[in-house]
Amino acid sequence: MSVEQVKSQIDRFLKSTAPEVLCIRGHWGTGKTYIWQTAARALREGKDKVALDQYAYVSLFGVNSINQLRSQILQNTVPRAQIGELVTSDTLRSKLNSLESSVKRGFLGMVGLGGDGIFEAVVSGLSVMISNQIICFDDLERKGPDLRTGDFLGYVNLLVLERKCKVVILLNDNALQDPDLSEFSDYLEKVVDVSLKFAPTPTQAVDIALEDAEGNLELKGMIRDRCTRLGIDNIRVVRKLLRYAREIEPLLDDYKPAVLNSVVSTIVLMGWAHLQPQVAPPKLFLKTKQNFYADIVGNRDGKYSAKEIEWMQLVRNYGYMRTDDFDIALLRGIEDGYFNSDIVRQHATELHQRAEADEAALRLRQAWRNLYDDFSADADKSLAEFSDCILTNGRFYELHHVIPVINMFRDLDRKEEGDKLLDAYLPMRKSIKDAYSLRHTGLFGDRIDTDVAEKIRGFEKDAKPAYSSDELFLLLADDGYNSDITQQLSQIPVEDYVRVLETTTGEKLGIVRRALTQYNQLSNPTPAIQNIIRKTGEALTRIGEGSELRRYKVRSWGIDEKIAQLDTAASQDASNDG
């Protein structure tokens, strides 16, 4: 039933004096307690009154006997004006003066004379006077092990039939799967008069969760949007997700709003997987999938189950394409209970730069749109917009973005302005890898004037970094086909190969080995890579001369076999040439 339907049934229940049992069932965390308390408070404050004068809210958490249950009812009974509120530890003593029965006052007064030790016995004695009141029982699934479900429901039946009480039972549906509570279903029709299935939509559940929660409206709006898209209907989970977002929000104050937006998306997805593993896609699934779109499209061989495909589609529709290091760091923060500020800021800086790049790209696209969408556009104004784009955000634009702009200046007889703009742009990209590569500039048919190409090549030559020998071996492992690295490494002497291999140990030696043997299966290596292979082989030969054990170790690298292949190929090429 919807929220409004359940509220209507609660309203009817509270306005009637007829003894009955109302059961409100629903999944864990969907807001059964909240909806009961909200509806009850609304009625007590309206024109229509709650029919009975007294009310008790009782949590069965840890209750082990009917005697304890009776005591809880009496201790938690409050006047009608407090219906829908939880009872505090001060409630019993604060209501002594309002008790209607002098007998009750007398019994309770004995507590002051005899001390707190007889408190439970005295209050248990008063339980015989429980009648004509509303009682709400919650947390049946968390009752103590010694309180049988059958005994509890039997007592509920007594309260209704003999004490003329109105009883509400708030029940977690999942609890019925517990063998200890299985008999509840057997007694349901005999004891319960009205049974309601409370199943709010994700939108309703999220609204309930966020209604009174702390947090600014913008952040709550982000949580509302993400939780609704994923179909999260557990208000406790939603509130925890909001708390995670509130904890990390101050760490992102100095970054673009898009950074917080991205972080909240990850926190909601990863937090849901952590808090509701039986419902959400598993954490391991989210951590190991690198491209959800590609995985769905590439499932032609049926390697993924129907459930995995369902998760992939859910995650993809949510707008989450891949898991990166920042996502893993955020998940770790959720699991640990706190977010490492240094790690968050490190990754947030990268996201911030990405957001700046997206804004820069949008601005350049807008400049082109403004130019072509209006024939009355002024040339000076249009070119000034392009100039401002590049002078402000040049570090984010690749050559194939800027060359068309420079060509436009030249085509409009503004060559000098265009050249100045190119001169200002090129130094902005000096620290960026392949910033001056011309291989992509002609993809869309844009011309590159000779003088422009020469100027760019001059910057490319100056921008190539010079690495130390030790750095080159480690860089080769991550970027083994980067011509800058392979060219430099192919030119260093064999003595450096020997020194690095003999002085490097542990995990680093494993990295160097993977770097130098990654070409063993390469069929057509470049001259620079062939040089690296041969120098590696010579270095290993020298190292192997030290002992039989060393010779045994270097043979496992497979370099000798690769060199033999290269020699055979070279001989065949020579024969063909002859």
PDB file of N, CA and C in Angstrom, residues 373-424:
ATOM      1  N   ASP A 373      25.906  30.149 -36.080  1.00  0.00           N
ATOM      2  CA  ASP A 373      24.448  30.205 -35.917  1.00  0.00           C
ATOM      3  C   ASP A 373      23.871  31.596 -36.165  1.00  0.00           C
ATOM      4  N   ASP A 374      24.717  32.546 -36.522  1.00  0.00           N
ATOM      5  CA  ASP A 374      24.219  33.914 -36.698  1.00  0.00           C
ATOM      6  C   ASP A 374      25.022  34.617 -37.794  1.00  0.00           C
ATOM      7  N   PHE A 375      24.374  34.891 -38.948  1.00  0.00           N
ATOM      8  CA  PHE A 375      25.073  35.543 -40.055  1.00  0.00           C
ATOM      9  C   PHE A 375      25.441  36.986 -39.735  1.00  0.00           C
ATOM     10  N   SER A 376      24.787  37.548 -38.745  1.00  0.00           N
ATOM     11  CA  SER A 376      25.081  38.942 -38.405  1.00  0.00           C
ATOM     12  C   SER A 376      26.216  39.056 -37.389  1.00  0.00           C
ATOM     13  N   ALA A 377      26.845  37.927 -37.026  1.00  0.00           N
ATOM     14  CA  ALA A 377      27.910  37.956 -36.029  1.00  0.00           C
ATOM     15  C   ALA A 377      29.050  38.864 -36.488  1.00  0.00           C
ATOM     16  N   ASP A 378      29.552  39.669 -35.583  1.00  0.00           N
ATOM     17  CA  ASP A 378      30.644  40.602 -35.872  1.00  0.00           C
ATOM     18  C   ASP A 378      31.979  39.865 -35.817  1.00  0.00           C
ATOM     19  N   ALA A 379      32.862  40.089 -36.827  1.00  0.00           N
ATOM     20  CA  ALA A 379      34.134  39.375 -36.911  1.00  0.00           C
ATOM     21  C   ALA A 379      35.023  39.663 -35.712  1.00  0.00           C
ATOM     22  N   ASP A 380      35.155  40.946 -35.363  1.00  0.00           N
ATOM     23  CA  ASP A 380      36.012  41.295 -34.225  1.00  0.00           C
ATOM     24  C   ASP A 380      35.527  40.621 -32.940  1.00  0.00           C
ATOM     25  N   LYS A 381      34.213  40.650 -32.737  1.00  0.00           N
ATOM     26  CA  LYS A 381      33.651  40.054 -31.521  1.00  0.00           C
ATOM     27  C   LYS A 381      33.834  38.539 -31.516  1.00  0.00           C
ATOM     28  N   SER A 382      33.602  37.901 -32.659  1.00  0.00           N
ATOM     29  CA  SER A 382      33.735  36.447 -32.756  1.00  0.00           C
ATOM     30  C   SER A 382      35.176  36.005 -32.529  1.00  0.00           C
ATOM     31  N   LEU A 383      36.128  36.671 -33.209  1.00  0.00           N
ATOM     32  CA  LEU A 383      37.532  36.290 -33.049  1.00  0.00           C
ATOM     33  C   LEU A 383      38.027  36.572 -31.638  1.00  0.00           C
ATOM     34  N   ALA A 384      37.502  37.630 -31.039  1.00  0.00           N
ATOM     35  CA  ALA A 384      37.891  37.937 -29.659  1.00  0.00           C
ATOM     36  C   ALA A 384      37.418  36.829 -28.715  1.00  0.00           C
ATOM     37  N   GLU A 385      36.253  36.253 -29.011  1.00  0.00           N
ATOM     38  CA  GLU A 385      35.741  35.151 -28.176  1.00  0.00           C
ATOM     39  C   GLU A 385      36.652  33.931 -28.269  1.00  0.00           C
ATOM     40  N   PHE A 386      37.113  33.613 -29.482  1.00  0.00           N
ATOM     41  CA  PHE A 386      38.038  32.499 -29.665  1.00  0.00           C
ATOM     42  C   PHE A 386      39.369  32.784 -28.962  1.00  0.00           C
ATOM     43  N   SER A 387      39.874  33.995 -29.102  1.00  0.00           N
ATOM     44  CA  SER A 387      41.137  34.363 -28.466  1.00  0.00           C
ATOM     45  C   SER A 387      41.045  34.212 -26.958  1.00  0.00           C
ATOM     46  N   ASP A 388      39.946  34.689 -26.400  1.00  0.00           N
ATOM     47  CA  ASP A 388      39.766  34.604 -24.952  1.00  0.00           C
ATOM     48  C   ASP A 388      39.701  33.153 -24.497  1.00  0.00           C
ATOM     49  N   CYS A 389      39.030  32.314 -25.279  1.00  0.00           N
ATOM     50  CA  CYS A 389      38.959  30.874 -24.966  1.00  0.00           C
ATOM     51  C   CYS A 389      40.356  30.278 -24.845  1.00  0.00           C
ATOM     52  N   ILE A 390      41.172  30.514 -25.854  1.00  0.00           N
ATOM     53  CA  ILE A 390      42.491  29.879 -25.908  1.00  0.00           C
ATOM     54  C   ILE A 390      43.454  30.497 -24.902  1.00  0.00           C
ATOM     55  N   LEU A 391      43.422  31.801 -24.737  1.00  0.00           N
ATOM     56  CA  LEU A 391      44.326  32.445 -23.779  1.00  0.00           C
ATOM     57  C   LEU A 391      43.982  32.057 -22.338  1.00  0.00           C
ATOM     58  N   THR A 392      42.693  31.794 -22.083  1.00  0.00           N
ATOM     59  CA  THR A 392      42.266  31.438 -20.730  1.00  0.00           C
ATOM     60  C   THR A 392      42.396  29.945 -20.455  1.00  0.00           C
ATOM     61  N   ASN A 393      42.073  29.123 -21.458  1.00  0.00           N
ATOM     62  CA  ASN A 393      41.985  27.673 -21.226  1.00  0.00           C
ATOM     63  C   ASN A 393      42.870  26.865 -22.163  1.00  0.00           C
ATOM     64  N   GLY A 394      43.912  27.495 -22.720  1.00  0.00           N
ATOM     65  CA  GLY A 394      44.745  26.818 -23.705  1.00  0.00           C
ATOM     66  C   GLY A 394      45.337  25.510 -23.242  1.00  0.00           C
ATOM     67  N   ARG A 395      45.629  25.405 -21.951  1.00  0.00           N
ATOM     68  CA  ARG A 395      46.263  24.167 -21.446  1.00  0.00           C
ATOM     69  C   ARG A 395      45.353  22.960 -21.614  1.00  0.00           C
ATOM     70  N   PHE A 396      44.040  23.190 -21.804  1.00  0.00           N
ATOM     71  CA  PHE A 396      43.098  22.082 -21.931  1.00  0.00           C
ATOM     72  C   PHE A 396      42.825  21.697 -23.381  1.00  0.00           C
ATOM     73  N   TYR A 397      43.302  22.489 -24.334  1.00  0.00           N
ATOM     74  CA  TYR A 397      42.984  22.233 -25.737  1.00  0.00           C
ATOM     75  C   TYR A 397      44.130  21.521 -26.436  1.00  0.00           C
ATOM     76  N   GLU A 398      43.800  20.465 -27.180  1.00  0.00           N
ATOM     77  CA  GLU A 398      44.796  19.772 -27.980  1.00  0.00           C
ATOM     78  C   GLU A 398      44.983  20.517 -29.306  1.00  0.00           C
ATOM     79  N   LEU A 399      46.046  20.152 -29.991  1.00  0.00           N
ATOM     80  CA  LEU A 399      46.370  20.857 -31.239  1.00  0.00           C
ATOM     81  C   LEU A 399      45.216  20.849 -32.233  1.00  0.00           C
ATOM     82  N   HIS A 400      44.505  19.712 -32.359  1.00  0.00           N
ATOM     83  CA  HIS A 400      43.442  19.638 -33.355  1.00  0.00           C
ATOM     84  C   HIS A 400      42.249  20.519 -32.984  1.00  0.00           C
ATOM     85  N   HIS A 401      42.221  21.034 -31.736  1.00  0.00           N
ATOM     86  CA  HIS A 401      41.206  22.015 -31.369  1.00  0.00           C
ATOM     87  C   HIS A 401      41.644  23.426 -31.772  1.00  0.00           C
ATOM     88  N   VAL A 402      42.940  23.667 -31.715  1.00  0.00           N
ATOM     89  CA  VAL A 402      43.456  25.033 -31.885  1.00  0.00           C
ATOM     90  C   VAL A 402      43.814  25.347 -33.337  1.00  0.00           C
ATOM     91  N   ILE A 403      44.326  24.373 -34.086  1.00  0.00           N
ATOM     92  CA  ILE A 403      44.738  24.615 -35.474  1.00  0.00           C
ATOM     93  C   ILE A 403      43.603  25.219 -36.309  1.00  0.00           C
ATOM     94  N   PRO A 404      42.357  24.718 -36.211  1.00  0.00           N
ATOM     95  CA  PRO A 404      41.282  25.347 -36.999  1.00  0.00           C
ATOM     96  C   PRO A 404      41.063  26.817 -36.646  1.00  0.00           C
ATOM     97  N   VAL A 405      41.279  27.171 -35.382  1.00  0.00           N
ATOM     98  CA  VAL A 405      41.124  28.566 -34.965  1.00  0.00           C
ATOM     99  C   VAL A 405      42.218  29.421 -35.604  1.00  0.00           C
ATOM    100  N   ILE A 406      43.460  28.915 -35.558  1.00  0.00           N
ATOM    101  CA  ILE A 406      44.581  29.648 -36.169  1.00  0.00           C
ATOM    102  C   ILE A 406      44.332  29.810 -37.668  1.00  0.00           C
ATOM    103  N   ASN A 407      43.852  28.750 -38.318  1.00  0.00           N
ATOM    104  CA  ASN A 407      43.559  28.839 -39.760  1.00  0.00           C
ATOM    105  C   ASN A 407      42.481  29.875 -40.051  1.00  0.00           C
ATOM    106  N   MET A 408      41.489  29.951 -39.168  1.00  0.00           N
ATOM    107  CA  MET A 408      40.417  30.923 -39.376  1.00  0.00           C
ATOM    108  C   MET A 408      40.963  32.347 -39.316  1.00  0.00           C
ATOM    109  N   PHE A 409      41.847  32.601 -38.343  1.00  0.00           N
ATOM    110  CA  PHE A 409      42.460  33.928 -38.265  1.00  0.00           C
ATOM    111  C   PHE A 409      43.199  34.242 -39.566  1.00  0.00           C
ATOM    112  N   ARG A 410      43.939  33.264 -40.071  1.00  0.00           N
ATOM    113  CA  ARG A 410      44.705  33.482 -41.303  1.00  0.00           C
ATOM    114  C   ARG A 410      43.773  33.702 -42.499  1.00  0.00           C
ATOM    115  N   ASP A 411      42.712  32.933 -42.573  1.00  0.00           N
ATOM    116  CA  ASP A 411      41.785  33.049 -43.694  1.00  0.00           C
ATOM    117  C   ASP A 411      41.051  34.394 -43.690  1.00  0.00           C
ATOM    118  N   LEU A 412      40.946  35.009 -42.537  1.00  0.00           N
ATOM    119  CA  LEU A 412      40.265  36.308 -42.423  1.00  0.00           C
ATOM    120  C   LEU A 412      41.262  37.469 -42.402  1.00  0.00           C
ATOM    121  N   ASP A 413      42.458  37.201 -42.945  1.00  0.00           N
ATOM    122  CA  ASP A 413      43.512  38.229 -43.027  1.00  0.00           C
ATOM    123  C   ASP A 413      43.913  38.745 -41.646  1.00  0.00           C
ATOM    124  N   ARG A 414      43.912  37.845 -40.664  1.00  0.00           N
ATOM    125  CA  ARG A 414      44.362  38.203 -39.310  1.00  0.00           C
ATOM    126  C   ARG A 414      45.545  37.305 -38.929  1.00  0.00           C
ATOM    127  N   LYS A 415      46.456  37.076 -39.906  1.00  0.00           N
ATOM    128  CA  LYS A 415      47.557  36.149 -39.683  1.00  0.00           C
ATOM    129  C   LYS A 415      48.399  36.550 -38.476  1.00  0.00           C
ATOM    130  N   GLU A 416      48.703  37.812 -38.355  1.00  0.00           N
ATOM    131  CA  GLU A 416      49.555  38.264 -37.250  1.00  0.00           C
ATOM    132  C   GLU A 416      48.893  37.975 -35.900  1.00  0.00           C
ATOM    133  N   GLU A 417      47.580  38.213 -35.807  1.00  0.00           N
ATOM    134  CA  GLU A 417      46.872  37.923 -34.553  1.00  0.00           C
ATOM    135  C   GLU A 417      46.870  36.422 -34.281  1.00  0.00           C
ATOM    136  N   GLY A 418      46.660  35.645 -35.363  1.00  0.00           N
ATOM    137  CA  GLY A 418      46.641  34.194 -35.208  1.00  0.00           C
ATOM    138  C   GLY A 418      47.989  33.664 -34.766  1.00  0.00           C
ATOM    139  N   ASP A 419      49.082  34.205 -35.323  1.00  0.00           N
ATOM    140  CA  ASP A 419      50.425  33.759 -34.935  1.00  0.00           C
ATOM    141  C   ASP A 419      50.713  34.086 -33.478  1.00  0.00           C
ATOM    142  N   LYS A 420      50.272  35.269 -33.045  1.00  0.00           N
ATOM    143  CA  LYS A 420      50.472  35.641 -31.637  1.00  0.00           C
ATOM    144  C   LYS A 420      49.684  34.697 -30.712  1.00  0.00           C
ATOM    145  N   LEU A 421      48.502  34.322 -31.175  1.00  0.00           N
ATOM    146  CA  LEU A 421      47.683  33.410 -30.378  1.00  0.00           C
ATOM    147  C   LEU A 421      48.348  32.032 -30.292  1.00  0.00           C
ATOM    148  N   LEU A 422      48.925  31.573 -31.413  1.00  0.00           N
ATOM    149  CA  LEU A 422      49.636  30.286 -31.410  1.00  0.00           C
ATOM    150  C   LEU A 422      50.866  30.355 -30.507  1.00  0.00           C
ATOM    151  N   ASP A 423      51.590  31.468 -30.556  1.00  0.00           N
ATOM    152  CA  ASP A 423      52.778  31.642 -29.703  1.00  0.00           C
ATOM    153  C   ASP A 423      52.395  31.630 -28.220  1.00  0.00           C
ATOM    154  N   ALA A 424      51.235  32.166 -27.902  1.00  0.00           N
ATOM    155  CA  ALA A 424      50.795  32.166 -26.505  1.00  0.00           C
ATOM    156  C   ALA A 424      50.321  30.786 -26.077  1.00  0.00           C
TER     157      ALA A 424
END
